[in-house]
Coordinates of C-alpha atoms in Angstrom, one line a residue:
X265 CA 36.8 3.7 -33.7
X266 CA 40.3 4.2 -32.2
X267 CA 43.4 2.9 -33.8
X268 CA 44.7 -0.2 -32.0
X269 CA 48.2 -1.4 -32.4
X270 CA 48.9 -4.4 -30.1
X271 CA 52.5 -4.6 -28.9
X272 CA 54.9 -7.5 -29.3
X273 CA 52.4 -9.2 -31.5
X274 CA 54.8 -11.7 -33.2
X275 CA 56.4 -12.5 -29.9
X276 CA 53.1 -13.2 -28.3
X277 CA 52.1 -15.6 -31.1
X278 CA 55.4 -17.4 -30.8
X279 CA 54.9 -17.9 -27.1
X280 CA 52.1 -20.4 -27.6
X281 CA 51.5 -23.6 -29.4
X282 CA 47.8 -24.3 -29.5
X283 CA 46.3 -27.5 -30.9
X284 CA 42.7 -28.3 -32.0
X285 CA 40.4 -27.9 -29.0
X286 CA 42.9 -26.2 -26.8
X287 CA 41.4 -23.3 -24.8
X288 CA 43.0 -19.9 -24.8
X289 CA 42.1 -16.9 -22.6
X290 CA 42.9 -13.3 -23.4
X291 CA 42.6 -12.0 -19.8
X292 CA 42.9 -8.3 -20.9
X293 CA 40.8 -8.4 -24.1
X294 CA 40.9 -4.6 -24.8
X295 CA 40.1 -4.0 -28.4
X296 CA 41.0 -7.6 -29.4
X297 CA 44.3 -7.0 -31.3
X298 CA 46.3 -9.9 -29.8
X299 CA 43.3 -12.3 -29.9
X300 CA 42.6 -11.5 -33.6
X301 CA 46.1 -12.4 -34.6
X302 CA 46.2 -15.5 -32.3
X303 CA 42.8 -16.8 -33.8
X304 CA 44.2 -16.4 -37.3
X305 CA 47.3 -18.4 -36.3
X306 CA 45.5 -21.0 -34.3
X307 CA 42.0 -21.3 -35.9
X308 CA 41.2 -24.7 -34.3
X309 CA 41.7 -23.5 -30.7
X310 CA 38.8 -22.2 -28.6
X311 CA 39.1 -18.6 -27.5
X312 CA 37.8 -16.7 -24.5
X313 CA 38.3 -13.1 -23.4
X314 CA 37.6 -11.0 -20.4
X315 CA 37.8 -7.3 -19.8
X316 CA 36.6 -4.9 -17.1
X317 CA 35.8 -2.1 -19.6
X318 CA 32.3 -2.7 -21.2
X319 CA 33.0 -0.2 -23.9
X320 CA 36.2 -2.0 -25.0
X321 CA 34.3 -5.4 -24.8
X322 CA 31.6 -4.2 -27.2
X323 CA 34.3 -3.2 -29.8
X324 CA 36.1 -6.5 -29.3
X325 CA 32.8 -8.4 -29.9
X326 CA 32.8 -6.9 -33.4
X327 CA 36.5 -7.5 -34.1
X328 CA 36.8 -11.0 -32.8
X329 CA 33.3 -12.7 -33.0
X330 CA 35.0 -16.1 -32.8
X331 CA 35.8 -15.6 -29.1
X332 CA 33.4 -15.9 -26.1
X333 CA 33.7 -12.7 -24.2
X334 CA 32.9 -12.0 -20.6
X335 CA 32.8 -8.8 -18.6
X336 CA 35.2 -9.0 -15.6
X337 CA 38.6 -8.2 -14.1
X338 CA 41.4 -10.8 -14.4
X339 CA 42.0 -10.6 -10.7
X340 CA 38.7 -12.5 -10.4
X341 CA 39.7 -15.0 -13.0
X342 CA 39.3 -18.1 -10.8
X343 CA 35.8 -17.1 -9.8
X344 CA 34.8 -16.2 -13.3
X345 CA 36.1 -19.5 -14.6
X346 CA 34.1 -21.4 -12.0
X347 CA 30.9 -19.4 -12.5
X348 CA 31.0 -20.0 -16.3
X349 CA 32.3 -23.5 -16.2
X350 CA 35.3 -22.6 -18.3
X351 CA 37.9 -25.2 -19.2
X352 CA 41.6 -25.2 -18.1
X353 CA 43.5 -23.0 -20.4
X354 CA 46.5 -24.1 -22.6
X355 CA 47.4 -20.4 -22.9
X356 CA 46.6 -17.2 -21.1
X357 CA 47.7 -13.7 -22.1
X358 CA 47.7 -10.6 -19.8
X359 CA 48.5 -7.3 -21.4
X360 CA 48.8 -4.9 -18.5
X361 CA 49.0 -1.7 -20.5
X362 CA 46.2 0.9 -20.9
X363 CA 44.3 0.3 -24.1
X364 CA 44.2 2.6 -27.1
X365 CA 40.5 3.2 -26.4
X366 CA 41.3 4.5 -22.9
X367 CA 44.3 6.6 -23.9
X368 CA 42.9 8.1 -27.1
X369 CA 39.4 9.1 -25.9
X370 CA 39.8 12.3 -23.9
X371 CA 36.6 11.6 -21.9
X372 CA 38.3 8.7 -20.1
X373 CA 40.8 11.0 -18.5
X374 CA 43.9 8.8 -18.9
X375 CA 46.1 11.1 -21.0
X376 CA 47.6 14.5 -20.2
X377 CA 48.1 15.1 -23.9
X378 CA 44.5 16.0 -24.4
X379 CA 41.9 17.6 -22.1
X380 CA 39.3 15.6 -20.4
X381 CA 37.8 14.9 -17.0
X382 CA 40.3 13.8 -14.4
X383 CA 38.9 10.2 -14.3
X384 CA 41.2 7.3 -15.2
X385 CA 38.7 4.5 -14.3
X386 CA 39.0 1.4 -16.4
X387 CA 35.9 0.1 -14.7
X388 CA 33.1 2.7 -14.9
X389 CA 31.5 1.2 -11.8
X390 CA 34.5 2.2 -9.7
X391 CA 33.5 5.1 -7.4
X392 CA 37.1 6.4 -7.0
X393 CA 38.5 8.7 -9.7
X394 CA 41.8 10.5 -10.1
X395 CA 40.0 13.8 -9.1
X396 CA 38.9 12.1 -5.9
X397 CA 42.5 11.4 -5.0
X398 CA 44.0 14.7 -6.0
X399 CA 41.3 16.8 -4.3
X400 CA 40.8 14.9 -1.1
X401 CA 43.8 12.8 -0.1
X402 CA 46.0 14.1 2.7
X403 CA 49.4 15.5 1.7
X404 CA 51.5 12.6 3.2
X405 CA 49.3 10.1 1.3
X406 CA 49.9 11.9 -2.0
X407 CA 53.7 12.0 -1.3
X408 CA 53.6 8.2 -0.7
X409 CA 51.5 7.6 -3.8
X410 CA 53.6 9.7 -6.2
X411 CA 56.9 8.4 -4.9
X412 CA 55.9 4.7 -4.7
X413 CA 53.7 4.2 -7.7
X414 CA 55.1 7.0 -9.8
X415 CA 58.7 6.9 -8.7
X416 CA 58.5 10.7 -8.8
X417 CA 61.5 12.4 -7.2
X418 CA 59.7 15.7 -6.7
X419 CA 56.8 14.0 -4.9
X420 CA 57.0 16.1 -1.7
X421 CA 57.0 19.4 -3.6
X422 CA 54.2 18.3 -5.9
X423 CA 52.0 17.0 -3.1
X424 CA 52.5 20.2 -1.0
X425 CA 51.7 22.5 -4.0
X426 CA 48.6 20.4 -4.9
X427 CA 47.2 20.7 -1.4
X428 CA 47.8 24.4 -1.4
X429 CA 46.3 25.0 -4.8
X430 CA 43.1 22.8 -4.3
X431 CA 42.0 24.9 -1.4
X432 CA 40.9 27.6 -3.8
X433 CA 40.9 25.7 -7.1
X434 CA 40.2 22.0 -7.1
X435 CA 41.4 20.0 -10.1
X436 CA 38.7 18.7 -12.5
X437 CA 40.5 18.1 -15.8
X438 CA 43.6 16.4 -17.1
X439 CA 44.9 19.6 -18.6
X440 CA 44.5 21.6 -15.4
X441 CA 46.6 19.0 -13.5
X442 CA 49.1 18.5 -16.3
X443 CA 49.8 22.2 -16.7
X444 CA 50.1 22.6 -12.9
X445 CA 52.6 19.7 -12.7
X446 CA 54.8 21.4 -15.3
X447 CA 55.0 24.4 -13.0
X448 CA 55.9 22.2 -10.1
X449 CA 59.1 21.1 -11.8
X450 CA 62.4 23.1 -11.8
X451 CA 62.5 25.4 -14.8
X452 CA 65.4 23.6 -16.4
X453 CA 63.6 20.2 -16.4
X454 CA 60.1 21.3 -17.6
X455 CA 60.8 20.6 -21.3
X456 CA 62.8 17.4 -20.7
X457 CA 61.6 13.9 -21.5
X458 CA 59.5 12.4 -20.0
X459 CA 56.8 15.1 -19.6
X460 CA 56.6 16.3 -15.9
X461 CA 53.0 14.9 -15.7
X462 CA 54.0 11.4 -16.7
X463 CA 54.9 9.9 -13.3
X464 CA 52.0 11.5 -11.3
X465 CA 49.5 10.4 -14.0
X466 CA 50.9 6.8 -13.8
X467 CA 50.6 6.8 -10.0
X468 CA 47.0 8.1 -10.1
X469 CA 46.0 5.5 -12.7
X470 CA 47.6 2.6 -10.8
X471 CA 45.8 3.7 -7.5
X472 CA 42.4 4.4 -9.1
X473 CA 42.4 0.9 -10.7
X474 CA 44.3 -0.9 -7.9
X475 CA 46.5 -2.2 -10.8
X476 CA 49.4 -3.8 -8.8
X477 CA 47.1 -5.6 -6.4
X478 CA 45.0 -6.8 -9.4
X479 CA 48.2 -8.0 -11.2
X480 CA 49.3 -10.2 -8.2
X481 CA 45.8 -11.6 -7.9
X482 CA 45.5 -12.1 -11.6
X483 CA 48.8 -14.1 -11.8
X484 CA 47.8 -16.2 -8.8
X485 CA 44.4 -16.9 -10.4
X486 CA 46.0 -17.7 -13.8
X487 CA 48.2 -20.3 -12.2
X488 CA 45.1 -22.1 -10.8
X489 CA 43.3 -22.3 -14.2
X490 CA 46.3 -23.3 -16.4
X491 CA 46.2 -26.7 -17.9
X492 CA 49.3 -28.9 -17.5
X493 CA 52.0 -27.6 -19.8
X494 CA 49.9 -24.5 -20.3
X495 CA 51.6 -21.1 -20.7
X496 CA 51.0 -17.7 -19.1
X497 CA 52.4 -14.6 -21.0
X498 CA 52.4 -11.2 -19.3
X499 CA 53.2 -7.9 -20.9
X500 CA 54.0 -5.1 -18.5
X501 CA 54.9 -1.5 -19.2
X502 CA 56.8 -0.2 -16.2
X503 CA 59.2 -1.4 -13.6
X504 CA 56.7 -1.9 -10.8
X505 CA 54.7 -4.3 -12.8
X506 CA 57.6 -6.1 -14.3
X507 CA 59.1 -6.6 -10.8
X508 CA 55.9 -8.3 -9.6
X509 CA 55.8 -10.6 -12.7
X510 CA 59.4 -11.6 -12.4
X511 CA 59.2 -12.2 -8.7
X512 CA 56.0 -14.3 -8.8
X513 CA 57.3 -16.4 -11.8
X514 CA 60.6 -17.1 -9.9
X515 CA 58.7 -18.0 -6.7
X516 CA 56.5 -20.5 -8.5
X517 CA 59.5 -22.0 -10.3
X518 CA 61.3 -22.4 -7.0
X519 CA 58.3 -24.1 -5.6
X520 CA 58.3 -26.7 -8.4
X521 CA 55.1 -25.6 -10.1
X522 CA 56.6 -25.0 -13.5
X523 CA 59.4 -23.1 -15.3
X524 CA 60.1 -19.6 -16.3
X525 CA 60.6 -19.6 -20.1
X526 CA 62.0 -16.1 -20.4
X527 CA 65.0 -15.7 -18.2
X528 CA 65.1 -12.1 -19.4
X529 CA 62.1 -10.1 -20.6
X530 CA 61.3 -10.0 -24.3
X531 CA 61.3 -6.4 -25.6
X532 CA 60.1 -4.9 -28.9
X533 CA 62.4 -4.8 -31.9
X534 CA 63.9 -1.5 -33.0
X535 CA 61.5 -1.6 -36.0
X536 CA 58.4 -2.0 -33.8
X537 CA 59.6 0.7 -31.4
X538 CA 60.0 3.1 -34.3
X539 CA 56.6 2.2 -35.7
X540 CA 54.8 2.2 -32.3
X541 CA 56.3 4.3 -29.5
X542 CA 54.0 2.7 -26.9
X543 CA 56.0 -0.6 -27.4
X544 CA 59.2 1.0 -26.2
X545 CA 58.5 0.2 -22.5
X546 CA 56.8 -3.2 -23.1
X547 CA 58.3 -6.3 -21.5
X548 CA 57.0 -9.8 -22.1
X549 CA 57.6 -12.6 -19.6
X550 CA 56.4 -16.2 -20.1
X551 CA 55.7 -18.9 -17.6
X552 CA 55.0 -22.6 -18.3
X553 CA 52.9 -24.7 -16.0
X554 CA 54.2 -28.0 -14.8
X555 CA 53.3 -30.9 -17.1
X556 CA 51.0 -33.6 -15.8

């Protein structure tokens, strides 16, 4: 079973105040790290969790048997809540990062640090993989994808070289693509941080899973199922996500639906960043629904 270190754990627990009978939803259950801690801290609350990854959900069932778990994507939260007659939630958590299960298992194709199929699907029912995009998209679409979702400054060069290369040798594995991306970079930047594959892999993952669209829909849905005075906490891991969260929270506050609790995002302590490098880019923002 993969190691799972949830980020900003203390800060997430501090974001909520759950009483007996209050309902809480972990909208990105993953391997259950955050929920396990929250359940220990608020044992009299009622916990629910959803995740689109059935493999992660099976592990979570073992780790947090106290929670009622459902298969689904948080973008469909309003529909899921209605179908299962779920209560309004006093707290909702959305952790937008890729789970340890997805990163650490090579077969899922999320990481360029180990070889695996060029997949990157969080939902195995999804028909689009990273290989589909790399091997079939037109050059201008790849340029737009890498520059917008990856903020990759060499997007034009990379897209052009990918299209040239795939005519004879399509990309099938993460190592093939990662090694190729290193060669696309200027020699003096190939060994710099971050790795030359980082931004392209991020862009592919976002597109395969439609992550930014899902985030907007998930926040909208969360607003609709929050109880009066309930809180929504969102952890994001890159600027595109954080920008969406900040903008939507501010818009909702301006419309009088509630208040933004975190005027600036909460980040991991130096100690946590040293212990868990994945926490270095994590940003937590908290919204409180209007009280009745």
